[in-house]
């Protein structure tokens, strides 16, 4: 475990497997390589043994402009198994426009909340997109630990994963870390992006976990590094040119800076599920929110 974590912290595996623009053209070949390697997320408490989390076949995907023609882009915050609120929000969104919606979720579709499988089944049967969140990864980890070792004790709060189908688990595994939407100047990511670093050089674990950054000495590869204690919200340093939509930060709630919008408004904690209609400049046109039916989890 220690060896794997050290490799992870050096970003060794990440550098090997993240497709660059050039290598992405190789398509199938890169997919094979990517799925045969693994991303050891982090030393978070939920990752207590040594089952590596498989990478999706493509870590960074793009919604081509042709797929977005005549569509309205609606980006939704962290659902965390809040199925009823998600359905209500999507119904409200559909009613409020005459165009067909393209729905993109910012990840953490599941875990903590009441109806995780229902959320997955709904999203899988719709034409919606989602990126991968840290809780989606935690669920993949628990499923694989359970599958690989019949003696593995699933923590009580993950008992619900026993109801997931093979298709549900595969769907989670295939969620990309980022979705780029060039027609709208938008990148969707679960947690954030390190300012000044190209997408293909971002650390995968930052994409699902980061909240803050610190200035770092340029001899150490600065100017920015993620920080688990101290530092400032990464959005304060993100200077475009893309508009970033993200979640993962229910404590800060709705965040809006010139080039970034945080949509995790803590539905699972009893607050709101929020969605944003986004125009072709990447700006928020208007927001919709649905009040949580109850607090499913204490903050
Ligand atoms: Mn999260």
Short mmCIF file of C-alpha atoms and ligand atoms in Angstrom, two decimals:
data_model
loop_
_atom_site.label_atom_id
_atom_site.label_comp_id
_atom_site.label_asym_id
_atom_site.label_seq_id
_atom_site.Cartn_x
_atom_site.Cartn_y
_atom_site.Cartn_z
CA UNK A 1 0.00 0.00 0.00
CA UNK A 2 2.72 2.44 1.01
CA UNK A 3 4.56 1.88 -2.23
CA UNK A 4 1.43 2.47 -4.26
CA UNK A 5 0.57 5.60 -2.33
CA UNK A 6 4.07 6.96 -2.78
CA UNK A 7 3.85 6.33 -6.49
CA UNK A 8 0.49 8.04 -6.50
CA UNK A 9 1.82 11.07 -4.67
CA UNK A 10 4.59 11.42 -7.25
CA UNK A 11 1.92 11.39 -9.90
CA UNK A 12 3.78 8.54 -11.52
CA UNK A 13 0.80 6.48 -12.60
CA UNK A 14 -1.11 9.55 -13.68
CA UNK A 15 1.62 10.66 -16.06
CA UNK A 16 1.63 7.25 -17.65
CA UNK A 17 -2.03 6.96 -18.37
CA UNK A 18 -3.58 10.36 -19.01
CA UNK A 19 -4.09 10.63 -22.77
CA UNK A 20 -2.61 13.76 -24.32
CA UNK A 21 -4.17 15.48 -27.28
CA UNK A 22 -1.72 13.69 -29.56
CA UNK A 23 -2.19 10.26 -28.06
CA UNK A 24 -5.97 10.59 -27.89
CA UNK A 25 -6.03 10.34 -31.68
CA UNK A 26 -4.74 6.80 -31.27
CA UNK A 27 -8.10 5.98 -29.71
CA UNK A 28 -8.39 2.26 -29.26
CA UNK A 29 -4.76 1.65 -28.41
CA UNK A 30 -4.77 4.21 -25.62
CA UNK A 31 -8.01 2.80 -24.26
CA UNK A 32 -6.39 -0.60 -23.90
CA UNK A 33 -3.39 0.86 -22.10
CA UNK A 34 -5.53 3.04 -19.85
CA UNK A 35 -7.77 0.23 -18.67
CA UNK A 36 -4.86 -2.01 -17.89
CA UNK A 37 -3.43 0.49 -15.42
CA UNK A 38 -4.97 1.90 -12.30
CA UNK A 39 -5.40 5.11 -10.43
CA UNK A 40 -4.67 4.85 -6.71
CA UNK A 41 -6.82 7.76 -5.61
CA UNK A 42 -5.57 8.84 -2.25
CA UNK A 43 -4.91 7.85 1.33
CA UNK A 44 -8.46 8.82 2.28
CA UNK A 45 -9.96 6.81 5.15
CA UNK A 46 -12.38 4.93 2.90
CA UNK A 47 -9.49 3.42 0.96
CA UNK A 48 -8.22 1.14 3.69
CA UNK A 49 -6.79 -1.78 1.74
CA UNK A 50 -5.16 -2.27 -1.59
CA UNK A 51 -7.69 -2.65 -4.42
CA UNK A 52 -6.71 -0.25 -7.19
CA UNK A 53 -9.47 1.77 -8.77
CA UNK A 54 -9.60 1.23 -12.55
CA UNK A 55 -9.37 4.24 -14.79
CA UNK A 56 -12.09 4.95 -17.33
CA UNK A 57 -11.12 4.18 -20.92
CA UNK A 58 -10.93 7.94 -21.51
CA UNK A 59 -10.01 10.26 -18.62
CA UNK A 60 -10.86 13.47 -20.49
CA UNK A 61 -13.77 13.51 -22.92
CA UNK A 62 -15.15 16.17 -25.24
CA UNK A 63 -18.73 16.85 -26.31
CA UNK A 64 -18.30 17.82 -29.92
CA UNK A 65 -20.04 21.00 -31.18
CA UNK A 66 -22.22 18.91 -33.52
CA UNK A 67 -23.69 17.11 -30.49
CA UNK A 68 -24.59 20.46 -28.89
CA UNK A 69 -26.40 22.03 -31.84
CA UNK A 70 -29.82 23.41 -30.84
CA UNK A 71 -29.34 22.04 -27.34
CA UNK A 72 -29.56 23.89 -24.06
CA UNK A 73 -26.76 23.04 -21.62
CA UNK A 74 -27.91 22.35 -18.05
CA UNK A 75 -25.23 21.51 -15.47
CA UNK A 76 -26.30 19.91 -12.18
CA UNK A 77 -24.54 19.90 -8.77
CA UNK A 78 -23.74 16.94 -6.49
CA UNK A 79 -26.74 14.58 -6.29
CA UNK A 80 -25.40 12.09 -3.70
CA UNK A 81 -28.32 9.70 -4.14
CA UNK A 82 -31.00 12.41 -3.75
CA UNK A 83 -33.17 10.88 -6.45
CA UNK A 84 -36.46 12.69 -5.73
CA UNK A 85 -34.84 16.11 -5.77
CA UNK A 86 -32.90 15.24 -8.97
CA UNK A 87 -36.05 14.20 -10.83
CA UNK A 88 -37.86 17.34 -9.66
CA UNK A 89 -34.98 19.59 -10.77
CA UNK A 90 -34.77 17.95 -14.20
CA UNK A 91 -38.54 18.20 -14.66
CA UNK A 92 -38.40 21.90 -13.76
CA UNK A 93 -35.56 22.40 -16.21
CA UNK A 94 -37.43 20.65 -19.03
CA UNK A 95 -40.53 22.75 -18.40
CA UNK A 96 -38.57 25.99 -18.49
CA UNK A 97 -37.22 25.67 -22.04
CA UNK A 98 -38.50 24.73 -25.48
CA UNK A 99 -35.13 23.33 -26.52
CA UNK A 100 -33.83 19.84 -25.89
CA UNK A 101 -31.58 19.69 -22.85
CA UNK A 102 -28.07 18.36 -22.60
CA UNK A 103 -27.66 17.54 -18.92
CA UNK A 104 -24.19 17.23 -17.38
CA UNK A 105 -23.64 16.25 -13.74
CA UNK A 106 -20.57 17.41 -11.79
CA UNK A 107 -20.05 13.97 -10.18
CA UNK A 108 -20.77 12.42 -6.77
CA UNK A 109 -23.97 10.99 -8.21
CA UNK A 110 -24.00 8.44 -5.39
CA UNK A 111 -23.22 7.80 -1.72
CA UNK A 112 -24.39 9.43 1.52
CA UNK A 113 -27.96 9.87 0.24
CA UNK A 114 -31.10 7.70 0.22
CA UNK A 115 -31.64 6.39 -3.36
CA UNK A 116 -28.26 5.78 -4.98
CA UNK A 117 -29.21 2.93 -7.29
CA UNK A 118 -32.29 4.82 -8.45
CA UNK A 119 -30.08 7.79 -9.39
CA UNK A 120 -27.70 5.55 -11.34
CA UNK A 121 -30.47 3.71 -13.17
CA UNK A 122 -32.14 7.01 -14.09
CA UNK A 123 -28.95 8.67 -15.35
CA UNK A 124 -27.89 5.55 -17.25
CA UNK A 125 -31.22 5.35 -19.06
CA UNK A 126 -31.16 9.05 -19.94
CA UNK A 127 -28.88 10.89 -22.36
CA UNK A 128 -27.16 12.75 -19.54
CA UNK A 129 -23.42 12.93 -18.94
CA UNK A 130 -21.44 12.96 -15.73
CA UNK A 131 -17.87 13.28 -14.58
CA UNK A 132 -16.41 11.07 -11.84
CA UNK A 133 -16.45 12.28 -8.23
CA UNK A 134 -14.53 11.06 -5.19
CA UNK A 135 -17.66 9.36 -3.84
CA UNK A 136 -18.22 7.60 -7.15
CA UNK A 137 -14.65 6.33 -6.79
CA UNK A 138 -15.23 5.29 -3.18
CA UNK A 139 -18.18 3.21 -4.34
CA UNK A 140 -16.14 1.57 -7.12
CA UNK A 141 -13.52 0.77 -4.50
CA UNK A 142 -16.02 -0.86 -2.15
CA UNK A 143 -17.62 -2.87 -4.97
CA UNK A 144 -14.26 -4.21 -6.15
CA UNK A 145 -13.07 -4.98 -2.62
CA UNK A 146 -16.27 -6.95 -2.05
CA UNK A 147 -15.97 -8.75 -5.37
CA UNK A 148 -12.29 -9.62 -5.00
CA UNK A 149 -12.42 -10.87 -1.42
CA UNK A 150 -15.47 -12.63 -0.05
CA UNK A 151 -14.18 -12.02 3.48
CA UNK A 152 -14.08 -8.26 2.90
CA UNK A 153 -16.35 -6.52 5.37
CA UNK A 154 -18.33 -3.79 3.69
CA UNK A 155 -18.64 -0.80 6.05
CA UNK A 156 -22.23 -0.36 7.24
CA UNK A 157 -22.69 2.90 5.36
CA UNK A 158 -21.90 1.08 2.10
CA UNK A 159 -24.31 -1.86 2.60
CA UNK A 160 -26.47 -0.46 -0.21
CA UNK A 161 -23.80 -1.27 -2.83
CA UNK A 162 -24.89 -4.92 -2.68
CA UNK A 163 -27.95 -3.88 -4.75
CA UNK A 164 -25.86 -2.49 -7.61
CA UNK A 165 -25.80 -4.37 -10.90
CA UNK A 166 -22.68 -5.10 -12.91
CA UNK A 167 -23.90 -2.43 -15.36
CA UNK A 168 -24.17 0.14 -12.54
CA UNK A 169 -20.58 -0.54 -11.48
CA UNK A 170 -19.27 -0.47 -15.05
CA UNK A 171 -21.05 2.82 -15.62
CA UNK A 172 -19.33 4.37 -12.57
CA UNK A 173 -15.97 3.03 -13.73
CA UNK A 174 -16.39 4.61 -17.15
CA UNK A 175 -17.19 8.11 -15.88
CA UNK A 176 -14.44 10.46 -17.18
CA UNK A 177 -12.60 12.91 -14.94
CA UNK A 178 -13.44 15.89 -17.13
CA UNK A 179 -15.89 16.76 -19.90
CA UNK A 180 -14.90 19.61 -22.21
CA UNK A 181 -17.67 21.37 -24.18
CA UNK A 182 -15.90 23.63 -26.72
CA UNK A 183 -19.15 25.02 -28.18
CA UNK A 184 -19.87 26.55 -24.75
CA UNK A 185 -16.29 27.28 -23.63
CA UNK A 186 -16.91 24.95 -20.67
CA UNK A 187 -15.00 22.29 -18.74
CA UNK A 188 -16.87 20.20 -16.16
CA UNK A 189 -14.84 18.59 -13.36
CA UNK A 190 -15.82 17.27 -9.94
CA UNK A 191 -13.48 19.13 -7.57
CA UNK A 192 -11.30 21.56 -9.47
CA UNK A 193 -8.33 22.25 -11.70
CA UNK A 194 -4.84 23.40 -10.78
CA UNK A 195 -4.50 26.90 -12.29
CA UNK A 196 -1.90 27.19 -15.03
CA UNK A 197 -1.68 23.45 -15.67
CA UNK A 198 -2.96 21.91 -18.92
CA UNK A 199 -5.74 19.35 -18.57
CA UNK A 200 -3.60 16.39 -19.58
CA UNK A 201 -1.02 17.30 -16.90
CA UNK A 202 -3.50 17.62 -14.04
CA UNK A 203 -3.25 14.96 -11.32
CA UNK A 204 -6.31 12.75 -11.42
CA UNK A 205 -6.68 12.73 -7.66
CA UNK A 206 -6.74 16.55 -7.64
CA UNK A 207 -9.62 16.50 -10.10
CA UNK A 208 -11.80 14.57 -7.64
CA UNK A 209 -10.48 15.93 -4.32
CA UNK A 210 -8.99 19.44 -4.45
CA UNK A 211 -10.52 22.52 -2.87
CA UNK A 212 -7.62 24.83 -2.05
CA UNK A 213 -4.32 25.79 -3.60
CA UNK A 214 -1.18 27.39 -2.23
CA UNK A 215 1.54 29.34 -3.99
CA UNK A 216 4.59 27.17 -4.27
CA UNK A 217 8.21 27.93 -4.98
CA UNK A 218 8.76 27.62 -8.72
CA UNK A 219 11.83 25.43 -8.07
CA UNK A 220 9.36 22.87 -6.73
CA UNK A 221 7.23 23.08 -9.82
CA UNK A 222 5.07 26.01 -8.70
CA UNK A 223 3.43 28.45 -8.78
CA UNK A 224 0.46 26.41 -7.51
CA UNK A 225 -0.03 23.17 -5.61
CA UNK A 226 -3.15 21.70 -4.05
CA UNK A 227 -3.38 22.06 -0.31
CA UNK A 228 -5.43 20.02 2.15
CA UNK A 229 -4.86 22.57 4.92
CA UNK A 230 -4.66 26.29 4.39
CA UNK A 231 -4.36 27.98 1.06
CA UNK A 232 -7.18 29.63 -0.84
CA UNK A 233 -10.04 28.32 -2.99
CA UNK A 234 -8.64 27.31 -6.37
CA UNK A 235 -11.32 29.37 -8.15
CA UNK A 236 -9.66 32.54 -6.85
CA UNK A 237 -6.63 31.75 -9.00
CA UNK A 238 -8.38 30.36 -12.07
CA UNK A 239 -8.10 33.03 -14.77
CA UNK A 240 -9.86 31.28 -17.66
CA UNK A 241 -10.04 31.13 -20.49
CA UNK A 242 -12.49 28.26 -20.08
CA UNK A 243 -15.43 28.49 -17.70
CA UNK A 244 -15.19 25.69 -15.14
CA UNK A 245 -18.26 24.07 -13.57
CA UNK A 246 -17.63 21.91 -10.51
CA UNK A 247 -19.05 20.55 -7.26
CA UNK A 248 -17.47 18.86 -4.20
CA UNK A 249 -17.55 21.86 -1.89
CA UNK A 250 -20.88 21.83 -0.04
CA UNK A 251 -19.40 23.74 2.88
CA UNK A 252 -18.71 26.77 0.69
CA UNK A 253 -21.95 26.17 -1.22
CA UNK A 254 -22.65 28.12 -4.39
CA UNK A 255 -19.42 29.65 -5.66
CA UNK A 256 -19.21 32.13 -8.48
CA UNK A 257 -16.05 33.73 -9.77
CA UNK A 258 -15.33 35.24 -13.17
CA UNK A 259 -14.36 31.88 -14.70
CA UNK A 260 -15.66 29.22 -12.32
CA UNK A 261 -18.98 28.18 -10.83
CA UNK A 262 -19.38 25.74 -7.93
CA UNK A 263 -22.76 24.03 -7.85
CA UNK A 264 -22.62 21.81 -4.73
CA UNK A 265 -25.31 23.37 -2.56
CA UNK A 266 -25.53 20.48 -0.08
CA UNK A 267 -28.77 18.73 -1.04
CA UNK A 268 -27.81 15.60 0.92
CA UNK A 269 -27.32 17.80 4.01
CA UNK A 270 -30.84 19.20 3.73
CA UNK A 271 -30.06 22.30 1.65
CA UNK A 272 -30.55 22.52 -2.13
CA UNK A 273 -29.86 20.74 -5.40
CA UNK A 274 -28.84 23.36 -7.95
CA UNK A 275 -28.64 23.37 -11.73
CA UNK A 276 -27.40 26.07 -14.11
CA UNK A 277 -28.41 26.85 -17.67
CA UNK A 278 -25.18 27.82 -19.40
CA UNK A 279 -24.94 29.90 -22.58
CA UNK A 280 -22.47 29.57 -25.43
CA UNK A 281 -19.99 31.90 -23.76
CA UNK A 282 -19.95 29.57 -20.78
CA UNK A 283 -21.86 32.03 -18.60
CA UNK A 284 -24.71 31.18 -16.25
CA UNK A 285 -27.93 32.27 -17.91
CA UNK A 286 -30.11 31.31 -14.96
CA UNK A 287 -30.17 28.86 -12.11
CA UNK A 288 -32.81 26.52 -10.77
CA UNK A 289 -32.80 24.95 -7.35
CA UNK A 290 -34.87 22.38 -5.49
CA UNK A 291 -35.06 22.26 -1.70
CA UNK A 292 -34.02 18.93 -0.14
CA UNK A 293 -36.93 16.96 1.27
CA UNK A 294 -34.90 16.37 4.42
CA UNK A 295 -31.34 16.29 5.76
CA UNK A 296 -30.18 12.78 4.83
CA UNK A 297 -26.81 13.31 6.48
CA UNK A 298 -25.41 15.61 9.15
CA UNK A 299 -22.86 18.15 7.91
MN1 LIG B 1 -17.05 15.20 -3.70
#
